[in-house]
PDB file of C-alpha atoms in Angstrom:
ATOM      1  CA  UNK A 271       0.000   0.000   0.000  1.00 43.00           C
ATOM      2  CA  UNK A 272       2.259   2.728  -1.252  1.00 48.00           C
ATOM      3  CA  UNK A 273      -0.356   5.380  -0.391  1.00 51.00           C
ATOM      4  CA  UNK A 274       0.249   4.773   3.318  1.00 61.00           C
ATOM      5  CA  UNK A 275       3.957   5.423   2.915  1.00 64.00           C
ATOM      6  CA  UNK A 276       4.067   8.757   1.138  1.00 70.00           C
ATOM      7  CA  UNK A 277       6.890  10.979   2.239  1.00 76.00           C
ATOM      8  CA  UNK A 278       9.296   8.185   3.175  1.00 79.00           C
ATOM      9  CA  UNK A 279      12.648   8.540   1.429  1.00 84.00           C
ATOM     10  CA  UNK A 280      14.792   5.538   0.542  1.00 89.00           C
ATOM     11  CA  UNK A 281      18.091   5.139  -1.270  1.00 90.00           C
ATOM     12  CA  UNK A 282      17.111   2.083  -3.331  1.00 93.00           C
ATOM     13  CA  UNK A 283      13.812   0.960  -4.833  1.00 92.00           C
ATOM     14  CA  UNK A 284      13.587  -2.651  -5.993  1.00 94.00           C
ATOM     15  CA  UNK A 285      10.786  -3.207  -8.495  1.00 94.00           C
ATOM     16  CA  UNK A 286       9.295  -6.668  -8.105  1.00 92.00           C
ATOM     17  CA  UNK A 287       8.867  -8.888  -5.072  1.00 90.00           C
ATOM     18  CA  UNK A 288       9.735 -12.124  -6.823  1.00 88.00           C
ATOM     19  CA  UNK A 289      12.697 -14.356  -6.081  1.00 88.00           C
ATOM     20  CA  UNK A 290      15.221 -11.965  -7.643  1.00 92.00           C
ATOM     21  CA  UNK A 291      13.798  -8.852  -6.022  1.00 93.00           C
ATOM     22  CA  UNK A 292      13.617 -10.387  -2.574  1.00 93.00           C
ATOM     23  CA  UNK A 293      17.120 -11.861  -2.962  1.00 94.00           C
ATOM     24  CA  UNK A 294      18.475  -8.458  -3.975  1.00 96.00           C
ATOM     25  CA  UNK A 295      16.804  -6.846  -0.972  1.00 95.00           C
ATOM     26  CA  UNK A 296      18.245  -9.476   1.363  1.00 96.00           C
ATOM     27  CA  UNK A 297      21.777  -9.135  -0.045  1.00 97.00           C
ATOM     28  CA  UNK A 298      21.644  -5.341   0.221  1.00 97.00           C
ATOM     29  CA  UNK A 299      20.336  -5.563   3.791  1.00 96.00           C
ATOM     30  CA  UNK A 300      23.097  -8.020   4.720  1.00 97.00           C
ATOM     31  CA  UNK A 301      25.610  -5.552   3.235  1.00 97.00           C
ATOM     32  CA  UNK A 302      24.351  -2.884   5.640  1.00 96.00           C
ATOM     33  CA  UNK A 303      21.988  -1.034   3.310  1.00 93.00           C
ATOM     34  CA  UNK A 304      18.648  -0.699   5.054  1.00 87.00           C
ATOM     35  CA  UNK A 305      17.300   2.342   3.223  1.00 91.00           C
ATOM     36  CA  UNK A 306      15.415   0.374   0.580  1.00 92.00           C
ATOM     37  CA  UNK A 307      11.924  -0.575  -0.453  1.00 91.00           C
ATOM     38  CA  UNK A 308      10.571  -3.512  -2.467  1.00 92.00           C
ATOM     39  CA  UNK A 309       7.677  -2.498  -4.717  1.00 90.00           C
ATOM     40  CA  UNK A 310       5.272  -5.289  -5.660  1.00 89.00           C
ATOM     41  CA  UNK A 311       2.067  -4.908  -7.665  1.00 86.00           C
ATOM     42  CA  UNK A 312       0.450  -8.009  -6.182  1.00 83.00           C
ATOM     43  CA  UNK A 313      -0.847  -8.357  -2.624  1.00 83.00           C
ATOM     44  CA  UNK A 314       1.890 -10.886  -1.804  1.00 80.00           C
ATOM     45  CA  UNK A 315       5.578 -11.402  -2.500  1.00 82.00           C
ATOM     46  CA  UNK A 316       6.924 -14.351  -4.466  1.00 80.00           C
ATOM     47  CA  UNK A 317       6.394 -13.255  -8.050  1.00 78.00           C
ATOM     48  CA  UNK A 318       5.039 -15.950 -10.306  1.00 74.00           C
ATOM     49  CA  UNK A 319       5.970 -18.752  -7.928  1.00 73.00           C
ATOM     50  CA  UNK A 320       3.381 -19.692  -5.334  1.00 69.00           C
ATOM     51  CA  UNK A 321       1.584 -22.637  -3.781  1.00 66.00           C
ATOM     52  CA  UNK A 322      -2.171 -22.849  -3.862  1.00 70.00           C
ATOM     53  CA  UNK A 323      -4.091 -25.048  -1.450  1.00 71.00           C
ATOM     54  CA  UNK A 324      -7.263 -26.749  -2.616  1.00 75.00           C
ATOM     55  CA  UNK A 325      -9.980 -28.673  -0.765  1.00 76.00           C
ATOM     56  CA  UNK A 326      -9.059 -32.114   0.576  1.00 74.00           C
ATOM     57  CA  UNK A 327      -5.425 -31.115   1.272  1.00 73.00           C
ATOM     58  CA  UNK A 328      -4.450 -30.959  -2.385  1.00 74.00           C
ATOM     59  CA  UNK A 329      -1.487 -28.684  -3.145  1.00 64.00           C
ATOM     60  CA  UNK A 330      -0.881 -27.051  -6.505  1.00 67.00           C
ATOM     61  CA  UNK A 331       2.543 -25.522  -7.225  1.00 64.00           C
ATOM     62  CA  UNK A 332       2.335 -22.763  -9.773  1.00 66.00           C
ATOM     63  CA  UNK A 333       5.032 -20.761 -11.457  1.00 58.00           C
TER      64      UNK A 333
END
């Protein structure tokens, strides 16, 4: 919800909360850079990879 965060300034913006975006954020954080934001259009991180649970304990892996 970017609207709730107006006015916050960061040094780095990572576009995409998929595997690469989250890995980049983690590596930067581990390197001591904590002024960053990950922007994701979806309501969850993970990009195109996700698990979906169905009735009767059936799991579908998508991506």
